[in-house]
PDB file of C-alpha atoms in Angstrom:
ATOM      1  CA  UNK X1042      -3.266   6.148   2.012  1.00  0.00           C
ATOM      2  CA  UNK X1043      -4.624   8.973  -0.122  1.00  0.00           C
ATOM      3  CA  UNK X1044      -4.377   8.584  -3.892  1.00  0.00           C
ATOM      4  CA  UNK X1045      -4.978  11.031  -6.730  1.00  0.00           C
ATOM      5  CA  UNK X1046      -4.830   9.543 -10.209  1.00  0.00           C
ATOM      6  CA  UNK X1047      -5.719  11.047 -13.569  1.00  0.00           C
ATOM      7  CA  UNK X1048      -5.310   8.075 -15.913  1.00  0.00           C
ATOM      8  CA  UNK X1049      -4.032   4.534 -16.368  1.00  0.00           C
ATOM      9  CA  UNK X1050      -1.115   3.768 -18.677  1.00  0.00           C
ATOM     10  CA  UNK X1051      -1.601   0.096 -19.718  1.00  0.00           C
ATOM     11  CA  UNK X1052       0.795   0.521 -22.649  1.00  0.00           C
ATOM     12  CA  UNK X1053       3.558   1.629 -20.278  1.00  0.00           C
ATOM     13  CA  UNK X1054       3.117  -0.961 -17.522  1.00  0.00           C
ATOM     14  CA  UNK X1055       0.779  -3.884 -16.882  1.00  0.00           C
ATOM     15  CA  UNK X1056       0.653  -3.170 -13.143  1.00  0.00           C
ATOM     16  CA  UNK X1057       1.057   0.011 -11.098  1.00  0.00           C
ATOM     17  CA  UNK X1058       2.336  -0.729  -7.599  1.00  0.00           C
ATOM     18  CA  UNK X1059       1.174   1.375  -4.664  1.00  0.00           C
ATOM     19  CA  UNK X1060       2.891  -0.409  -1.780  1.00  0.00           C
ATOM     20  CA  UNK X1061       5.202  -3.432  -1.637  1.00  0.00           C
ATOM     21  CA  UNK X1062       7.096  -4.869   1.355  1.00  0.00           C
ATOM     22  CA  UNK X1063       9.000  -8.141   1.744  1.00  0.00           C
ATOM     23  CA  UNK X1064      11.469  -9.965   3.955  1.00  0.00           C
ATOM     24  CA  UNK X1065      15.061  -9.766   2.741  1.00  0.00           C
ATOM     25  CA  UNK X1066      16.590 -12.822   4.413  1.00  0.00           C
ATOM     26  CA  UNK X1067      14.547 -15.536   2.721  1.00  0.00           C
ATOM     27  CA  UNK X1068      13.259 -16.627  -0.679  1.00  0.00           C
ATOM     28  CA  UNK X1069       9.587 -16.791  -1.562  1.00  0.00           C
ATOM     29  CA  UNK X1070       9.342 -20.567  -1.113  1.00  0.00           C
ATOM     30  CA  UNK X1071      10.718 -20.573   2.451  1.00  0.00           C
ATOM     31  CA  UNK X1072       8.466 -20.663   5.523  1.00  0.00           C
ATOM     32  CA  UNK X1073       9.824 -17.395   6.965  1.00  0.00           C
ATOM     33  CA  UNK X1074       9.211 -15.396   3.786  1.00  0.00           C
ATOM     34  CA  UNK X1075       6.728 -12.523   3.939  1.00  0.00           C
ATOM     35  CA  UNK X1076       5.193 -10.290   1.254  1.00  0.00           C
ATOM     36  CA  UNK X1077       2.471  -7.652   1.185  1.00  0.00           C
ATOM     37  CA  UNK X1078       1.730  -5.850  -2.063  1.00  0.00           C
ATOM     38  CA  UNK X1079      -1.072  -3.518  -3.145  1.00  0.00           C
ATOM     39  CA  UNK X1080      -1.214  -2.706  -6.834  1.00  0.00           C
ATOM     40  CA  UNK X1081      -3.526  -1.657  -9.652  1.00  0.00           C
ATOM     41  CA  UNK X1082      -4.097  -2.792 -13.215  1.00  0.00           C
ATOM     42  CA  UNK X1083      -5.586  -0.857 -16.114  1.00  0.00           C
ATOM     43  CA  UNK X1084      -6.892  -4.063 -17.695  1.00  0.00           C
ATOM     44  CA  UNK X1085     -10.495  -2.992 -17.266  1.00  0.00           C
ATOM     45  CA  UNK X1086     -10.268   0.042 -19.551  1.00  0.00           C
ATOM     46  CA  UNK X1087     -11.958  -1.723 -22.481  1.00  0.00           C
ATOM     47  CA  UNK X1088     -15.061  -2.823 -20.574  1.00  0.00           C
ATOM     48  CA  UNK X1089     -14.648  -0.596 -17.517  1.00  0.00           C
ATOM     49  CA  UNK X1090     -16.204  -3.253 -15.288  1.00  0.00           C
ATOM     50  CA  UNK X1091     -13.267  -4.679 -13.304  1.00  0.00           C
ATOM     51  CA  UNK X1092     -11.837  -3.325 -10.078  1.00  0.00           C
ATOM     52  CA  UNK X1093      -8.278  -2.065 -10.659  1.00  0.00           C
ATOM     53  CA  UNK X1094      -7.052  -3.211  -7.213  1.00  0.00           C
ATOM     54  CA  UNK X1095      -5.057  -6.408  -6.609  1.00  0.00           C
ATOM     55  CA  UNK X1096      -3.521  -7.526  -3.321  1.00  0.00           C
ATOM     56  CA  UNK X1097      -0.887 -10.101  -2.362  1.00  0.00           C
ATOM     57  CA  UNK X1098      -0.441 -11.226   1.258  1.00  0.00           C
ATOM     58  CA  UNK X1099       1.927 -14.154   1.823  1.00  0.00           C
ATOM     59  CA  UNK X1100       4.008 -15.911   4.459  1.00  0.00           C
ATOM     60  CA  UNK X1101       6.001 -18.718   2.891  1.00  0.00           C
ATOM     61  CA  UNK X1102       3.637 -20.371   0.433  1.00  0.00           C
ATOM     62  CA  UNK X1103       0.471 -19.606   2.435  1.00  0.00           C
ATOM     63  CA  UNK X1104      -1.824 -16.639   2.005  1.00  0.00           C
ATOM     64  CA  UNK X1105      -2.907 -15.458  -1.424  1.00  0.00           C
ATOM     65  CA  UNK X1106      -1.487 -13.665  -4.453  1.00  0.00           C
ATOM     66  CA  UNK X1107      -2.932 -11.254  -7.017  1.00  0.00           C
ATOM     67  CA  UNK X1108      -6.433 -11.229  -5.520  1.00  0.00           C
ATOM     68  CA  UNK X1109      -8.821  -8.762  -7.146  1.00  0.00           C
ATOM     69  CA  UNK X1110     -10.772  -6.649  -4.653  1.00  0.00           C
ATOM     70  CA  UNK X1111     -13.270  -3.828  -4.969  1.00  0.00           C
ATOM     71  CA  UNK X1112     -17.001  -3.587  -5.586  1.00  0.00           C
ATOM     72  CA  UNK X1113     -18.561  -1.232  -8.137  1.00  0.00           C
ATOM     73  CA  UNK X1114     -15.271   0.567  -8.762  1.00  0.00           C
ATOM     74  CA  UNK X1115     -13.573   0.842 -12.132  1.00  0.00           C
ATOM     75  CA  UNK X1116     -10.553   2.440 -13.729  1.00  0.00           C
ATOM     76  CA  UNK X1117     -12.737   5.457 -14.484  1.00  0.00           C
ATOM     77  CA  UNK X1118     -13.873   5.907 -10.878  1.00  0.00           C
ATOM     78  CA  UNK X1119     -10.314   5.531  -9.567  1.00  0.00           C
ATOM     79  CA  UNK X1120      -8.727   7.784 -12.195  1.00  0.00           C
ATOM     80  CA  UNK X1121     -11.053  10.754 -11.740  1.00  0.00           C
ATOM     81  CA  UNK X1122      -8.189  13.174 -10.962  1.00  0.00           C
ATOM     82  CA  UNK X1123      -9.517  13.673  -7.424  1.00  0.00           C
ATOM     83  CA  UNK X1124      -8.132  12.700  -4.014  1.00  0.00           C
ATOM     84  CA  UNK X1125      -9.613   9.569  -2.415  1.00  0.00           C
ATOM     85  CA  UNK X1126      -8.652   7.619   0.701  1.00  0.00           C
ATOM     86  CA  UNK X1127      -8.143   3.843   0.508  1.00  0.00           C
ATOM     87  CA  UNK X1128      -7.658   1.515   3.478  1.00  0.00           C
ATOM     88  CA  UNK X1129      -6.883  -2.214   3.327  1.00  0.00           C
ATOM     89  CA  UNK X1130      -6.864  -4.562   6.306  1.00  0.00           C
ATOM     90  CA  UNK X1131      -6.029  -8.267   6.637  1.00  0.00           C
ATOM     91  CA  UNK X1132      -6.528 -10.966   9.272  1.00  0.00           C
ATOM     92  CA  UNK X1133      -6.698 -14.736   9.586  1.00  0.00           C
ATOM     93  CA  UNK X1134     -10.142 -16.228  10.057  1.00  0.00           C
ATOM     94  CA  UNK X1135     -10.526 -19.987  10.323  1.00  0.00           C
ATOM     95  CA  UNK X1136      -8.306 -21.435   7.595  1.00  0.00           C
ATOM     96  CA  UNK X1137      -8.560 -18.347   5.352  1.00  0.00           C
ATOM     97  CA  UNK X1138      -7.599 -14.676   5.250  1.00  0.00           C
ATOM     98  CA  UNK X1139     -10.151 -11.867   5.323  1.00  0.00           C
ATOM     99  CA  UNK X1140      -9.311  -8.734   3.330  1.00  0.00           C
ATOM    100  CA  UNK X1141     -11.380  -5.545   3.521  1.00  0.00           C
ATOM    101  CA  UNK X1142     -11.275  -2.421   1.366  1.00  0.00           C
ATOM    102  CA  UNK X1143     -12.537   0.956   2.606  1.00  0.00           C
ATOM    103  CA  UNK X1144     -12.927   3.965   0.297  1.00  0.00           C
ATOM    104  CA  UNK X1145     -13.232   7.442   1.801  1.00  0.00           C
ATOM    105  CA  UNK X1146     -13.987   5.888   5.190  1.00  0.00           C
ATOM    106  CA  UNK X1147     -16.770   3.608   3.937  1.00  0.00           C
ATOM    107  CA  UNK X1148     -16.546  -0.177   3.676  1.00  0.00           C
ATOM    108  CA  UNK X1149     -16.539  -1.185   0.003  1.00  0.00           C
ATOM    109  CA  UNK X1150     -15.713  -4.888  -0.286  1.00  0.00           C
ATOM    110  CA  UNK X1151     -14.657  -7.989   1.671  1.00  0.00           C
ATOM    111  CA  UNK X1152     -12.855 -11.015   0.239  1.00  0.00           C
ATOM    112  CA  UNK X1153     -12.251 -14.256   2.147  1.00  0.00           C
ATOM    113  CA  UNK X1154      -9.690 -16.409   0.370  1.00  0.00           C
ATOM    114  CA  UNK X1155      -6.292 -18.133   0.519  1.00  0.00           C
ATOM    115  CA  UNK X1156      -4.821 -19.881   3.552  1.00  0.00           C
ATOM    116  CA  UNK X1157      -3.840 -18.466   6.935  1.00  0.00           C
ATOM    117  CA  UNK X1158      -0.549 -16.573   7.121  1.00  0.00           C
ATOM    118  CA  UNK X1159       2.011 -17.114   9.844  1.00  0.00           C
ATOM    119  CA  UNK X1160       4.123 -14.742  11.939  1.00  0.00           C
ATOM    120  CA  UNK X1161       6.857 -13.023   9.923  1.00  0.00           C
ATOM    121  CA  UNK X1162      10.023 -11.597  11.461  1.00  0.00           C
ATOM    122  CA  UNK X1163      13.416 -10.342  10.355  1.00  0.00           C
ATOM    123  CA  UNK X1164      14.447  -7.405   8.197  1.00  0.00           C
ATOM    124  CA  UNK X1165      11.613  -6.019   6.081  1.00  0.00           C
ATOM    125  CA  UNK X1166      12.100  -3.471   3.310  1.00  0.00           C
ATOM    126  CA  UNK X1167       9.529  -1.807   1.112  1.00  0.00           C
ATOM    127  CA  UNK X1168       8.741   0.617  -1.647  1.00  0.00           C
ATOM    128  CA  UNK X1169       5.952   3.042  -2.431  1.00  0.00           C
ATOM    129  CA  UNK X1170       5.039   3.573  -6.075  1.00  0.00           C
ATOM    130  CA  UNK X1171       6.995   0.644  -7.555  1.00  0.00           C
ATOM    131  CA  UNK X1172       8.008  -2.968  -6.913  1.00  0.00           C
ATOM    132  CA  UNK X1173      10.361  -3.662  -4.010  1.00  0.00           C
ATOM    133  CA  UNK X1174      11.712  -6.821  -5.637  1.00  0.00           C
ATOM    134  CA  UNK X1175      10.828  -9.409  -8.255  1.00  0.00           C
ATOM    135  CA  UNK X1176       7.364 -10.972  -7.833  1.00  0.00           C
ATOM    136  CA  UNK X1177       7.410 -14.671  -7.009  1.00  0.00           C
ATOM    137  CA  UNK X1178       6.121 -17.134  -9.564  1.00  0.00           C
ATOM    138  CA  UNK X1179       7.344 -15.249 -12.642  1.00  0.00           C
ATOM    139  CA  UNK X1180       6.856 -17.495 -15.667  1.00  0.00           C
ATOM    140  CA  UNK X1181       9.936 -18.813 -17.454  1.00  0.00           C
ATOM    141  CA  UNK X1182      10.877 -16.625 -20.389  1.00  0.00           C
ATOM    142  CA  UNK X1183       8.821 -13.678 -19.115  1.00  0.00           C
ATOM    143  CA  UNK X1184      10.443 -10.292 -18.456  1.00  0.00           C
ATOM    144  CA  UNK X1185      12.023 -10.404 -15.003  1.00  0.00           C
ATOM    145  CA  UNK X1186      10.280  -7.503 -13.317  1.00  0.00           C
ATOM    146  CA  UNK X1187      12.288  -6.346 -10.330  1.00  0.00           C
ATOM    147  CA  UNK X1188      12.797  -3.384  -7.996  1.00  0.00           C
ATOM    148  CA  UNK X1189      11.560  -0.167  -9.591  1.00  0.00           C
ATOM    149  CA  UNK X1190       9.226  -1.854 -12.087  1.00  0.00           C
ATOM    150  CA  UNK X1191       5.488  -1.190 -12.093  1.00  0.00           C
ATOM    151  CA  UNK X1192       5.816   2.533 -11.448  1.00  0.00           C
ATOM    152  CA  UNK X1193       2.729   4.335 -10.214  1.00  0.00           C
ATOM    153  CA  UNK X1194       1.352   7.207 -12.263  1.00  0.00           C
ATOM    154  CA  UNK X1195      -0.345   9.434  -9.715  1.00  0.00           C
ATOM    155  CA  UNK X1196       0.097  11.119  -6.334  1.00  0.00           C
ATOM    156  CA  UNK X1197       0.124   9.567  -2.845  1.00  0.00           C
ATOM    157  CA  UNK X1198      -0.273  11.233   0.534  1.00  0.00           C
ATOM    158  CA  UNK X1199      -0.610  10.256   4.223  1.00  0.00           C
ATOM    159  CA  UNK X1200       0.485   6.614   3.924  1.00  0.00           C
ATOM    160  CA  UNK X1201       0.166   4.601   7.154  1.00  0.00           C
ATOM    161  CA  UNK X1202       1.216   1.010   7.634  1.00  0.00           C
ATOM    162  CA  UNK X1203      -0.292  -0.577  10.755  1.00  0.00           C
ATOM    163  CA  UNK X1204       0.968  -3.835  12.259  1.00  0.00           C
ATOM    164  CA  UNK X1205      -2.429  -4.759  13.659  1.00  0.00           C
ATOM    165  CA  UNK X1206      -6.052  -5.116  12.560  1.00  0.00           C
ATOM    166  CA  UNK X1207      -7.873  -1.773  12.749  1.00  0.00           C
ATOM    167  CA  UNK X1208     -11.563  -1.650  13.596  1.00  0.00           C
ATOM    168  CA  UNK X1209     -14.089  -0.212  11.167  1.00  0.00           C
ATOM    169  CA  UNK X1210     -14.757   2.525  13.720  1.00  0.00           C
ATOM    170  CA  UNK X1211     -11.076   3.497  13.771  1.00  0.00           C
ATOM    171  CA  UNK X1212     -10.901   3.676   9.971  1.00  0.00           C
ATOM    172  CA  UNK X1213     -14.135   5.663   9.715  1.00  0.00           C
ATOM    173  CA  UNK X1214     -13.001   8.115  12.390  1.00  0.00           C
ATOM    174  CA  UNK X1215      -9.384   8.532  11.304  1.00  0.00           C
ATOM    175  CA  UNK X1216      -9.386   8.363   7.497  1.00  0.00           C
ATOM    176  CA  UNK X1217      -9.683  12.170   7.243  1.00  0.00           C
ATOM    177  CA  UNK X1218      -7.490  12.919  10.250  1.00  0.00           C
ATOM    178  CA  UNK X1219      -3.889  12.569  11.394  1.00  0.00           C
ATOM    179  CA  UNK X1220      -2.780  10.169  14.113  1.00  0.00           C
ATOM    180  CA  UNK X1221      -0.015  10.374  16.710  1.00  0.00           C
ATOM    181  CA  UNK X1222       3.005   8.094  16.623  1.00  0.00           C
ATOM    182  CA  UNK X1223       4.488   6.054  19.442  1.00  0.00           C
ATOM    183  CA  UNK X1224       7.836   4.639  20.514  1.00  0.00           C
ATOM    184  CA  UNK X1225       9.021   1.726  22.601  1.00  0.00           C
ATOM    185  CA  UNK X1226       8.814   3.971  25.668  1.00  0.00           C
ATOM    186  CA  UNK X1227       5.528   5.627  24.702  1.00  0.00           C
ATOM    187  CA  UNK X1228       2.720   3.145  24.127  1.00  0.00           C
ATOM    188  CA  UNK X1229       0.626   5.515  22.026  1.00  0.00           C
ATOM    189  CA  UNK X1230      -0.015   3.734  18.710  1.00  0.00           C
ATOM    190  CA  UNK X1231       2.968   1.383  19.000  1.00  0.00           C
ATOM    191  CA  UNK X1232       1.339  -0.760  16.294  1.00  0.00           C
ATOM    192  CA  UNK X1233       1.869   2.054  13.776  1.00  0.00           C
ATOM    193  CA  UNK X1234       4.735   0.676  11.687  1.00  0.00           C
ATOM    194  CA  UNK X1235       5.469   3.617   9.377  1.00  0.00           C
ATOM    195  CA  UNK X1236       3.681   6.896   8.726  1.00  0.00           C
ATOM    196  CA  UNK X1237       4.672   9.125   5.805  1.00  0.00           C
ATOM    197  CA  UNK X1238       2.922  12.502   5.689  1.00  0.00           C
ATOM    198  CA  UNK X1239       5.023  13.806   2.755  1.00  0.00           C
ATOM    199  CA  UNK X1240       4.559  17.371   4.001  1.00  0.00           C
ATOM    200  CA  UNK X1241       7.797  18.037   5.859  1.00  0.00           C
ATOM    201  CA  UNK X1242       9.577  21.281   5.097  1.00  0.00           C
ATOM    202  CA  UNK X1243      12.148  21.397   2.307  1.00  0.00           C
ATOM    203  CA  UNK X1244      15.512  23.166   2.142  1.00  0.00           C
ATOM    204  CA  UNK X1245      15.755  23.380  -1.640  1.00  0.00           C
ATOM    205  CA  UNK X1246      18.392  20.720  -2.253  1.00  0.00           C
ATOM    206  CA  UNK X1247      17.560  17.417  -3.934  1.00  0.00           C
ATOM    207  CA  UNK X1248      19.778  15.359  -1.622  1.00  0.00           C
ATOM    208  CA  UNK X1249      18.330  16.350   1.786  1.00  0.00           C
ATOM    209  CA  UNK X1250      14.810  16.849   0.435  1.00  0.00           C
ATOM    210  CA  UNK X1251      14.772  13.300  -0.955  1.00  0.00           C
ATOM    211  CA  UNK X1252      14.467  12.036   2.643  1.00  0.00           C
ATOM    212  CA  UNK X1253      10.858  11.168   3.516  1.00  0.00           C
ATOM    213  CA  UNK X1254      10.326  11.478   7.268  1.00  0.00           C
ATOM    214  CA  UNK X1255       8.590   8.738   9.215  1.00  0.00           C
ATOM    215  CA  UNK X1256       6.114  10.068  11.801  1.00  0.00           C
ATOM    216  CA  UNK X1257       5.343   6.714  13.429  1.00  0.00           C
ATOM    217  CA  UNK X1258       7.953   7.324  16.147  1.00  0.00           C
ATOM    218  CA  UNK X1259      10.316   4.659  14.804  1.00  0.00           C
ATOM    219  CA  UNK X1260      12.394   6.843  12.444  1.00  0.00           C
ATOM    220  CA  UNK X1261      12.026   4.484   9.502  1.00  0.00           C
ATOM    221  CA  UNK X1262      12.714   7.299   7.070  1.00  0.00           C
ATOM    222  CA  UNK X1263      12.290   6.707   3.368  1.00  0.00           C
ATOM    223  CA  UNK X1264      14.599   7.626   0.492  1.00  0.00           C
ATOM    224  CA  UNK X1265      12.913   9.163  -2.553  1.00  0.00           C
ATOM    225  CA  UNK X1266      14.407   7.603  -5.695  1.00  0.00           C
ATOM    226  CA  UNK X1267      14.416  10.029  -8.616  1.00  0.00           C
ATOM    227  CA  UNK X1268      13.524  13.028  -6.468  1.00  0.00           C
ATOM    228  CA  UNK X1269      13.042  16.238  -8.430  1.00  0.00           C
ATOM    229  CA  UNK X1270      12.415  19.566  -6.712  1.00  0.00           C
ATOM    230  CA  UNK X1271      10.224  20.769  -9.588  1.00  0.00           C
ATOM    231  CA  UNK X1272       7.440  18.205  -9.251  1.00  0.00           C
ATOM    232  CA  UNK X1273       8.073  15.451  -6.668  1.00  0.00           C
ATOM    233  CA  UNK X1274       6.297  17.167  -3.770  1.00  0.00           C
ATOM    234  CA  UNK X1275       3.638  19.018  -5.747  1.00  0.00           C
TER     235      UNK X1275
END
C-alpha cells in the first residue's frame, strides 16, 4: 500500500490501524482462527528512535502478535507528509515465521519470530484504517477496543492483499506500477486477494460513491464507513 501521513496523534489513539483481517466463525483461542493486522504507534515521539510499525499474524494461538518491525525508521520519517510505498510479506520457515518490510521498493528489515501458522479457511472480513474487531488478549478492566477503534490519520492508496509470498524482484518491479487482476477462469494473478485503487469515478452521491471497487477480479468491494464527498477521496 501507499501511505501519506502528516503527524501522529498519540493523545487520540494509542494505535493507528492500517489493515486488519480476521476469520468470523471462530474465536481467537480456536485452531481455525486467523488474524493479520498491520498498525502503527506514535510511542516513539519522545525519543524518535522506535519504528512505528507493528504486525500481528496468527492462526489459532500460533504465530506472533504486536511484533515491532522496521530499521532506521521513526515517527518523523513516516510522518513526513509525503507518499511512500510499504510492502509486508510473511512465510513459515522452520518453526518460525519470517516477516519482511519493504519501503519504496527497497528491503528495509526482516524479523524471524513466533511459531509457524497453519492454513486458515472460512469467511474472512477486514477493515482498512481501523480495527476489524476486538484484539485478542485484552487485559481485564482495559477499554474494550473493537471495530472502528484505532482510526488511521492519513491517506492510503493502491492497497493490494496477496495470498502468496511475493519475491523481492516482484516487489521491486511492481511497487510503483499497477497489476492486473485474475478470476477463477483467468489464471492471471489468481493469488491477488483484493486490490483497491481508490481512483474509480464518482457520481456525486455519498451512497454510491462509498463503494470501493475491488480490482483483483473477485469483486470483493469495500464499503467506506463515514464517507464524505468533501474530503474522503482527496
